[in-house]
Amino acid sequence: MLVILEAVSGPVAGRRIEIRGGTIVRIGRTGKSDHAIAEDSYLSGLHFSAECDGTQCRIRDLGSSNGTFVNGARVSEQVVQAGDSVVAGGSTFRIHIELLPDITGIELPLLKTAATPVSIAARTMADAPGYSSAELTLLNALYGSVEQVFAILDLSRDSRLPAFLNASGEAHEPLDAAGSAFVVALPAEAQLLHVLMKDGWGRGWGFYATSRSGLSEVRAHFISFVKLRTSSGAGLTFRFWDPRVLRALVPAMPQEEVDAFFGPCVRMIVEAEKPTMALEFSRNQLRQQTILLT
């Protein structure tokens, strides 16, 4: 379970605060809090907390001067649901709750993507400046074969990501109508790599895939998985770009579904639960290995 407080009005509109299962995040104006919003002068130093126990989220006022309000009512503590609003100081937050989907009964489309081969040479990143040894280990796992590298990114995970992507100049195409998920081509010299390695790893920004096909073919393949139907006919948005979803989904697939989901891709690399490890999935009989980022 992941609870997200999205600031929809106030001085930090657009900011997203994540509360993972089993954690408490205290929000206020000063460094006494776990998440400080110094821009909001109406917040108390410690204003309210959001507690997620894995099954529900509870908002608790921490003795603030101006009070904490859930759906317009002042509260001392309140269990909140998806869509509820929380007002504290001069900021209004919308509650979003994300659950790992039950993949049982999801019918994956059996696609046969016509691949356009791309000529690529394997490259070692051992001499790449500015990276830690752990980051170089990950980069060498990505670029140590002859496939092209792509990042499938969730732009809603960090408010800076759209600006990073546009400023990088890397070729990219959207996966959904809202433009919240993108496929990005990442040549070894891509400027965006530095941001992805330094800021993105361990923060659930997405995953990496390698392919001998080009950007348009990879995008055409993945876009067909965004909207799926269960065996009962219910529609759903399949957020496969979420590392938690990918880690749960791929190992549970029979080989037929692996072939369908991978399409033109050869490998997928995703952060593990611990950011010091990566998981690499290869489509050939679904070989899985853990990469220690040391």
PDB file of C-alpha atoms in Angstrom, residues 33-260:
ATOM      1  CA  SER A  33       8.984  17.566  10.729  1.00  0.00           C
ATOM      2  CA  ASP A  34       9.823  14.646   8.441  1.00  0.00           C
ATOM      3  CA  HIS A  35       8.618  16.635   5.432  1.00  0.00           C
ATOM      4  CA  ALA A  36       9.095  20.379   5.852  1.00  0.00           C
ATOM      5  CA  ILE A  37       7.052  22.876   3.816  1.00  0.00           C
ATOM      6  CA  ALA A  38       8.811  26.110   4.670  1.00  0.00           C
ATOM      7  CA  GLU A  39       6.932  27.925   1.900  1.00  0.00           C
ATOM      8  CA  ASP A  40       3.621  27.715   3.832  1.00  0.00           C
ATOM      9  CA  SER A  41       3.778  30.281   6.634  1.00  0.00           C
ATOM     10  CA  TYR A  42       0.346  29.197   7.926  1.00  0.00           C
ATOM     11  CA  LEU A  43       1.599  25.736   8.875  1.00  0.00           C
ATOM     12  CA  SER A  44       2.750  25.024  12.416  1.00  0.00           C
ATOM     13  CA  GLY A  45       6.290  23.774  12.922  1.00  0.00           C
ATOM     14  CA  LEU A  46       4.810  20.279  13.405  1.00  0.00           C
ATOM     15  CA  HIS A  47       1.314  20.419  11.946  1.00  0.00           C
ATOM     16  CA  PHE A  48      -0.040  16.942  11.183  1.00  0.00           C
ATOM     17  CA  SER A  49       1.064  13.392  10.532  1.00  0.00           C
ATOM     18  CA  ALA A  50       0.009  10.781   7.994  1.00  0.00           C
ATOM     19  CA  GLU A  51       0.293   7.193   9.194  1.00  0.00           C
ATOM     20  CA  CYS A  52      -0.024   4.174   6.903  1.00  0.00           C
ATOM     21  CA  ASP A  53      -0.213   0.721   8.490  1.00  0.00           C
ATOM     22  CA  GLY A  54      -0.514  -1.127   5.172  1.00  0.00           C
ATOM     23  CA  THR A  55      -4.329  -1.348   5.253  1.00  0.00           C
ATOM     24  CA  GLN A  56      -5.431   2.215   5.993  1.00  0.00           C
ATOM     25  CA  CYS A  57      -4.147   5.759   6.308  1.00  0.00           C
ATOM     26  CA  ARG A  58      -4.775   7.960   9.361  1.00  0.00           C
ATOM     27  CA  ILE A  59      -4.344  11.736   9.497  1.00  0.00           C
ATOM     28  CA  ARG A  60      -3.532  13.084  12.955  1.00  0.00           C
ATOM     29  CA  ASP A  61      -3.315  16.732  14.029  1.00  0.00           C
ATOM     30  CA  LEU A  62      -0.167  17.417  16.065  1.00  0.00           C
ATOM     31  CA  GLY A  63      -1.479  20.308  18.141  1.00  0.00           C
ATOM     32  CA  SER A  64      -1.346  22.801  15.292  1.00  0.00           C
ATOM     33  CA  SER A  65      -2.407  26.408  15.768  1.00  0.00           C
ATOM     34  CA  ASN A  66      -4.743  26.603  12.773  1.00  0.00           C
ATOM     35  CA  GLY A  67      -6.050  23.025  12.802  1.00  0.00           C
ATOM     36  CA  THR A  68      -6.170  20.155  10.333  1.00  0.00           C
ATOM     37  CA  PHE A  69      -9.291  19.594   8.222  1.00  0.00           C
ATOM     38  CA  VAL A  70     -10.468  16.480   6.381  1.00  0.00           C
ATOM     39  CA  ASN A  71     -13.185  17.134   3.800  1.00  0.00           C
ATOM     40  CA  GLY A  72     -13.905  20.467   5.466  1.00  0.00           C
ATOM     41  CA  ALA A  73     -14.256  19.174   9.039  1.00  0.00           C
ATOM     42  CA  ARG A  74     -11.646  19.933  11.682  1.00  0.00           C
ATOM     43  CA  VAL A  75     -10.219  16.696  13.087  1.00  0.00           C
ATOM     44  CA  SER A  76      -7.856  15.528  15.782  1.00  0.00           C
ATOM     45  CA  GLU A  77      -7.420  12.250  13.886  1.00  0.00           C
ATOM     46  CA  GLN A  78      -9.242  10.652  11.004  1.00  0.00           C
ATOM     47  CA  VAL A  79      -8.907   7.597   8.752  1.00  0.00           C
ATOM     48  CA  VAL A  80      -8.928   8.884   5.182  1.00  0.00           C
ATOM     49  CA  GLN A  81      -9.880   7.326   1.871  1.00  0.00           C
ATOM     50  CA  ALA A  82      -8.757   7.885  -1.708  1.00  0.00           C
ATOM     51  CA  GLY A  83     -10.122  11.197  -2.968  1.00  0.00           C
ATOM     52  CA  ASP A  84     -10.409  12.831   0.455  1.00  0.00           C
ATOM     53  CA  SER A  85      -9.004  16.328   0.898  1.00  0.00           C
ATOM     54  CA  VAL A  86      -6.762  17.436   3.759  1.00  0.00           C
ATOM     55  CA  VAL A  87      -6.326  21.139   4.511  1.00  0.00           C
ATOM     56  CA  ALA A  88      -3.442  22.272   6.695  1.00  0.00           C
ATOM     57  CA  GLY A  89      -2.240  25.869   6.877  1.00  0.00           C
ATOM     58  CA  GLY A  90      -2.551  27.348   3.405  1.00  0.00           C
ATOM     59  CA  SER A  91      -2.222  24.020   1.605  1.00  0.00           C
ATOM     60  CA  THR A  92      -4.801  21.533   0.371  1.00  0.00           C
ATOM     61  CA  PHE A  93      -3.800  17.925  -0.269  1.00  0.00           C
ATOM     62  CA  ARG A  94      -5.667  15.227  -2.187  1.00  0.00           C
ATOM     63  CA  ILE A  95      -5.351  11.625  -0.969  1.00  0.00           C
ATOM     64  CA  HIS A  96      -4.285   8.987  -3.483  1.00  0.00           C
ATOM     65  CA  ILE A  97      -3.980   5.334  -2.509  1.00  0.00           C
ATOM     66  CA  GLU A  98      -2.126   2.840  -4.684  1.00  0.00           C
ATOM     67  CA  LEU A  99      -2.396  -0.908  -4.150  1.00  0.00           C
ATOM     68  CA  LEU A 100      -0.483  -3.636  -5.915  1.00  0.00           C
ATOM     69  CA  PRO A 101      -2.950  -5.175  -8.321  1.00  0.00           C
ATOM     70  CA  ASP A 102      -4.053  -8.791  -8.103  1.00  0.00           C
ATOM     71  CA  ILE A 103      -2.635 -10.095 -11.356  1.00  0.00           C
ATOM     72  CA  THR A 104      -4.794 -13.233 -11.244  1.00  0.00           C
ATOM     73  CA  GLY A 105      -7.297 -13.110 -14.073  1.00  0.00           C
ATOM     74  CA  ILE A 106      -5.613 -10.330 -16.042  1.00  0.00           C
ATOM     75  CA  GLU A 107      -5.609 -11.242 -19.704  1.00  0.00           C
ATOM     76  CA  LEU A 108      -2.440 -10.027 -21.387  1.00  0.00           C
ATOM     77  CA  PRO A 109      -2.667  -9.375 -25.118  1.00  0.00           C
ATOM     78  CA  LEU A 110      -0.689 -11.847 -27.180  1.00  0.00           C
ATOM     79  CA  LEU A 111       1.168  -9.452 -29.454  1.00  0.00           C
ATOM     80  CA  LYS A 112       3.622 -10.168 -32.184  1.00  0.00           C
ATOM     81  CA  THR A 113       5.540  -6.946 -32.709  1.00  0.00           C
ATOM     82  CA  ALA A 114       7.341  -6.572 -36.003  1.00  0.00           C
ATOM     83  CA  ALA A 115      10.775  -5.504 -34.857  1.00  0.00           C
ATOM     84  CA  THR A 116      12.908  -3.074 -36.814  1.00  0.00           C
ATOM     85  CA  PRO A 117      16.496  -4.113 -36.039  1.00  0.00           C
ATOM     86  CA  VAL A 118      18.804  -1.416 -34.733  1.00  0.00           C
ATOM     87  CA  SER A 119      22.550  -1.774 -35.051  1.00  0.00           C
ATOM     88  CA  ILE A 120      24.079  -1.223 -31.630  1.00  0.00           C
ATOM     89  CA  ALA A 121      27.476  -1.964 -30.166  1.00  0.00           C
ATOM     90  CA  ALA A 122      27.937  -3.061 -26.585  1.00  0.00           C
ATOM     91  CA  ARG A 123      29.694  -0.467 -24.456  1.00  0.00           C
ATOM     92  CA  THR A 124      31.469  -0.565 -21.142  1.00  0.00           C
ATOM     93  CA  MET A 125      30.763   2.346 -18.822  1.00  0.00           C
ATOM     94  CA  ALA A 126      33.796   1.746 -16.609  1.00  0.00           C
ATOM     95  CA  ASP A 127      35.357   5.046 -17.645  1.00  0.00           C
ATOM     96  CA  ALA A 128      32.190   7.137 -17.304  1.00  0.00           C
ATOM     97  CA  PRO A 129      33.036  10.094 -15.022  1.00  0.00           C
ATOM     98  CA  GLY A 130      30.925  11.272 -12.114  1.00  0.00           C
ATOM     99  CA  TYR A 131      29.361   7.937 -11.116  1.00  0.00           C
ATOM    100  CA  SER A 132      29.767   5.889  -7.958  1.00  0.00           C
ATOM    101  CA  SER A 133      30.845   2.253  -8.172  1.00  0.00           C
ATOM    102  CA  ALA A 134      27.230   1.153  -7.523  1.00  0.00           C
ATOM    103  CA  GLU A 135      25.956   3.370 -10.350  1.00  0.00           C
ATOM    104  CA  LEU A 136      28.636   2.049 -12.693  1.00  0.00           C
ATOM    105  CA  THR A 137      27.579  -1.515 -11.864  1.00  0.00           C
ATOM    106  CA  LEU A 138      24.022  -0.671 -12.901  1.00  0.00           C
ATOM    107  CA  LEU A 139      25.146   1.168 -16.041  1.00  0.00           C
ATOM    108  CA  ASN A 140      27.324  -1.748 -17.122  1.00  0.00           C
ATOM    109  CA  ALA A 141      24.385  -4.116 -16.622  1.00  0.00           C
ATOM    110  CA  LEU A 142      22.302  -1.879 -18.880  1.00  0.00           C
ATOM    111  CA  TYR A 143      24.866  -1.231 -21.604  1.00  0.00           C
ATOM    112  CA  GLY A 144      26.964  -4.397 -21.466  1.00  0.00           C
ATOM    113  CA  SER A 145      25.002  -6.083 -24.263  1.00  0.00           C
ATOM    114  CA  VAL A 146      24.207  -5.112 -27.835  1.00  0.00           C
ATOM    115  CA  GLU A 147      20.617  -3.973 -27.325  1.00  0.00           C
ATOM    116  CA  GLN A 148      19.406  -0.397 -27.207  1.00  0.00           C
ATOM    117  CA  VAL A 149      18.377   0.840 -23.744  1.00  0.00           C
ATOM    118  CA  PHE A 150      15.014   2.426 -22.947  1.00  0.00           C
ATOM    119  CA  ALA A 151      13.567   3.868 -19.758  1.00  0.00           C
ATOM    120  CA  ILE A 152       9.841   3.540 -19.077  1.00  0.00           C
ATOM    121  CA  LEU A 153       9.177   6.458 -16.729  1.00  0.00           C
ATOM    122  CA  ASP A 154       6.269   7.515 -14.530  1.00  0.00           C
ATOM    123  CA  LEU A 155       6.390  11.320 -14.682  1.00  0.00           C
ATOM    124  CA  SER A 156       3.927  11.610 -11.801  1.00  0.00           C
ATOM    125  CA  ARG A 157       6.518  10.230  -9.371  1.00  0.00           C
ATOM    126  CA  ASP A 158       8.470  13.483  -9.178  1.00  0.00           C
ATOM    127  CA  SER A 159       7.299  16.981 -10.135  1.00  0.00           C
ATOM    128  CA  ARG A 160      10.731  17.692 -11.666  1.00  0.00           C
ATOM    129  CA  LEU A 161      10.639  14.788 -14.110  1.00  0.00           C
ATOM    130  CA  PRO A 162       8.776  16.505 -16.993  1.00  0.00           C
ATOM    131  CA  ALA A 163      11.315  19.348 -16.934  1.00  0.00           C
ATOM    132  CA  PHE A 164      14.231  16.897 -16.756  1.00  0.00           C
ATOM    133  CA  LEU A 165      12.864  14.948 -19.708  1.00  0.00           C
ATOM    134  CA  ASN A 166      12.183  17.988 -21.886  1.00  0.00           C
ATOM    135  CA  ALA A 167      15.542  19.587 -21.101  1.00  0.00           C
ATOM    136  CA  SER A 168      17.494  16.421 -21.857  1.00  0.00           C
ATOM    137  CA  GLY A 169      16.677  16.353 -25.557  1.00  0.00           C
ATOM    138  CA  GLU A 170      16.359  12.559 -25.501  1.00  0.00           C
ATOM    139  CA  ALA A 171      13.809  11.029 -27.884  1.00  0.00           C
ATOM    140  CA  HIS A 172      10.657  10.076 -25.961  1.00  0.00           C
ATOM    141  CA  GLU A 173       7.019   9.205 -26.610  1.00  0.00           C
ATOM    142  CA  PRO A 174       3.974   9.001 -24.283  1.00  0.00           C
ATOM    143  CA  LEU A 175       2.335   5.748 -23.261  1.00  0.00           C
ATOM    144  CA  ASP A 176      -0.975   7.144 -21.999  1.00  0.00           C
ATOM    145  CA  ALA A 177      -3.315   9.960 -22.956  1.00  0.00           C
ATOM    146  CA  ALA A 178      -2.546  11.861 -19.747  1.00  0.00           C
ATOM    147  CA  GLY A 179       1.151  11.959 -20.581  1.00  0.00           C
ATOM    148  CA  SER A 180       2.103  10.570 -17.179  1.00  0.00           C
ATOM    149  CA  ALA A 181       4.130   7.633 -18.521  1.00  0.00           C
ATOM    150  CA  PHE A 182       6.758   7.818 -21.269  1.00  0.00           C
ATOM    151  CA  VAL A 183       9.196   5.590 -23.122  1.00  0.00           C
ATOM    152  CA  VAL A 184      12.597   7.264 -23.473  1.00  0.00           C
ATOM    153  CA  ALA A 185      15.467   6.143 -25.708  1.00  0.00           C
ATOM    154  CA  LEU A 186      18.711   6.225 -23.699  1.00  0.00           C
ATOM    155  CA  PRO A 187      21.934   6.084 -25.708  1.00  0.00           C
ATOM    156  CA  ALA A 188      24.993   5.582 -23.520  1.00  0.00           C
ATOM    157  CA  GLU A 189      25.870   9.279 -23.763  1.00  0.00           C
ATOM    158  CA  ALA A 190      22.361  10.468 -22.790  1.00  0.00           C
ATOM    159  CA  GLN A 191      22.378  13.483 -20.469  1.00  0.00           C
ATOM    160  CA  LEU A 192      19.275  12.147 -18.734  1.00  0.00           C
ATOM    161  CA  LEU A 193      21.249   9.145 -17.431  1.00  0.00           C
ATOM    162  CA  HIS A 194      22.912  11.249 -14.757  1.00  0.00           C
ATOM    163  CA  VAL A 195      19.532  12.311 -13.337  1.00  0.00           C
ATOM    164  CA  LEU A 196      18.122   8.789 -13.526  1.00  0.00           C
ATOM    165  CA  MET A 197      21.110   7.307 -11.716  1.00  0.00           C
ATOM    166  CA  LYS A 198      21.557  10.039  -9.102  1.00  0.00           C
ATOM    167  CA  ASP A 199      17.961  11.047  -8.370  1.00  0.00           C
ATOM    168  CA  GLY A 200      15.697   8.346  -9.756  1.00  0.00           C
ATOM    169  CA  TRP A 201      17.090   5.009  -8.624  1.00  0.00           C
ATOM    170  CA  GLY A 202      15.265   3.704  -5.548  1.00  0.00           C
ATOM    171  CA  ARG A 203      12.429   6.194  -5.919  1.00  0.00           C
ATOM    172  CA  GLY A 204      10.101   4.215  -8.166  1.00  0.00           C
ATOM    173  CA  TRP A 205      10.501   6.329 -11.292  1.00  0.00           C
ATOM    174  CA  GLY A 206      10.073   3.320 -13.580  1.00  0.00           C
ATOM    175  CA  PHE A 207      12.184   0.560 -15.110  1.00  0.00           C
ATOM    176  CA  TYR A 208      14.593  -0.122 -17.965  1.00  0.00           C
ATOM    177  CA  ALA A 209      14.166  -2.356 -20.991  1.00  0.00           C
ATOM    178  CA  THR A 210      16.609  -3.345 -23.710  1.00  0.00           C
ATOM    179  CA  SER A 211      15.692  -4.121 -27.300  1.00  0.00           C
ATOM    180  CA  ARG A 212      17.122  -4.379 -30.804  1.00  0.00           C
ATOM    181  CA  SER A 213      14.086  -2.435 -32.015  1.00  0.00           C
ATOM    182  CA  GLY A 214      13.666   1.314 -32.158  1.00  0.00           C
ATOM    183  CA  LEU A 215      11.665   3.705 -29.981  1.00  0.00           C
ATOM    184  CA  SER A 216       8.480   3.612 -32.073  1.00  0.00           C
ATOM    185  CA  GLU A 217       8.324  -0.189 -32.017  1.00  0.00           C
ATOM    186  CA  VAL A 218       8.955  -0.411 -28.276  1.00  0.00           C
ATOM    187  CA  ARG A 219       6.357   2.272 -27.579  1.00  0.00           C
ATOM    188  CA  ALA A 220       3.785   0.602 -29.875  1.00  0.00           C
ATOM    189  CA  HIS A 221       4.275  -2.630 -27.954  1.00  0.00           C
ATOM    190  CA  PHE A 222       3.969  -1.233 -24.434  1.00  0.00           C
ATOM    191  CA  ILE A 223       1.070   1.100 -25.191  1.00  0.00           C
ATOM    192  CA  SER A 224      -1.162  -1.924 -25.808  1.00  0.00           C
ATOM    193  CA  PHE A 225      -0.774  -2.926 -22.143  1.00  0.00           C
ATOM    194  CA  VAL A 226      -1.869   0.355 -20.577  1.00  0.00           C
ATOM    195  CA  LYS A 227      -5.582  -0.494 -20.728  1.00  0.00           C
ATOM    196  CA  LEU A 228      -6.480  -4.123 -19.988  1.00  0.00           C
ATOM    197  CA  ARG A 229      -9.515  -6.153 -19.025  1.00  0.00           C
ATOM    198  CA  THR A 230      -9.810  -8.872 -16.430  1.00  0.00           C
ATOM    199  CA  SER A 231     -11.405 -12.198 -17.244  1.00  0.00           C
ATOM    200  CA  SER A 232     -14.659 -10.797 -15.816  1.00  0.00           C
ATOM    201  CA  GLY A 233     -14.589  -7.947 -18.323  1.00  0.00           C
ATOM    202  CA  ALA A 234     -13.670  -5.181 -15.893  1.00  0.00           C
ATOM    203  CA  GLY A 235     -11.361  -2.537 -17.310  1.00  0.00           C
ATOM    204  CA  LEU A 236      -8.246  -1.346 -15.525  1.00  0.00           C
ATOM    205  CA  THR A 237      -5.210   0.832 -16.042  1.00  0.00           C
ATOM    206  CA  PHE A 238      -2.229  -1.465 -15.873  1.00  0.00           C
ATOM    207  CA  ARG A 239       0.574   0.499 -14.197  1.00  0.00           C
ATOM    208  CA  PHE A 240       3.306  -1.927 -15.214  1.00  0.00           C
ATOM    209  CA  TRP A 241       5.875   0.899 -15.090  1.00  0.00           C
ATOM    210  CA  ASP A 242       5.616   0.873 -11.276  1.00  0.00           C
ATOM    211  CA  PRO A 243       8.614  -1.191 -10.061  1.00  0.00           C
ATOM    212  CA  ARG A 244       6.481  -2.837  -7.365  1.00  0.00           C
ATOM    213  CA  VAL A 245       4.008  -4.027  -9.983  1.00  0.00           C
ATOM    214  CA  LEU A 246       6.724  -5.267 -12.313  1.00  0.00           C
ATOM    215  CA  ARG A 247       8.495  -7.177  -9.526  1.00  0.00           C
ATOM    216  CA  ALA A 248       5.231  -8.936  -8.593  1.00  0.00           C
ATOM    217  CA  LEU A 249       3.999  -9.458 -12.145  1.00  0.00           C
ATOM    218  CA  VAL A 250       6.839 -10.887 -14.201  1.00  0.00           C
ATOM    219  CA  PRO A 251       7.923 -13.820 -11.975  1.00  0.00           C
ATOM    220  CA  ALA A 252       4.299 -15.017 -11.831  1.00  0.00           C
ATOM    221  CA  MET A 253       3.891 -15.172 -15.616  1.00  0.00           C
ATOM    222  CA  PRO A 254       3.874 -18.418 -17.586  1.00  0.00           C
ATOM    223  CA  GLN A 255       6.255 -18.377 -20.552  1.00  0.00           C
ATOM    224  CA  GLU A 256       3.474 -17.553 -23.025  1.00  0.00           C
ATOM    225  CA  GLU A 257       2.658 -14.367 -21.122  1.00  0.00           C
ATOM    226  CA  VAL A 258       6.356 -13.557 -20.726  1.00  0.00           C
ATOM    227  CA  ASP A 259       6.746 -13.661 -24.513  1.00  0.00           C
ATOM    228  CA  ALA A 260       3.660 -11.461 -24.948  1.00  0.00           C
TER     229      ALA A 260
END
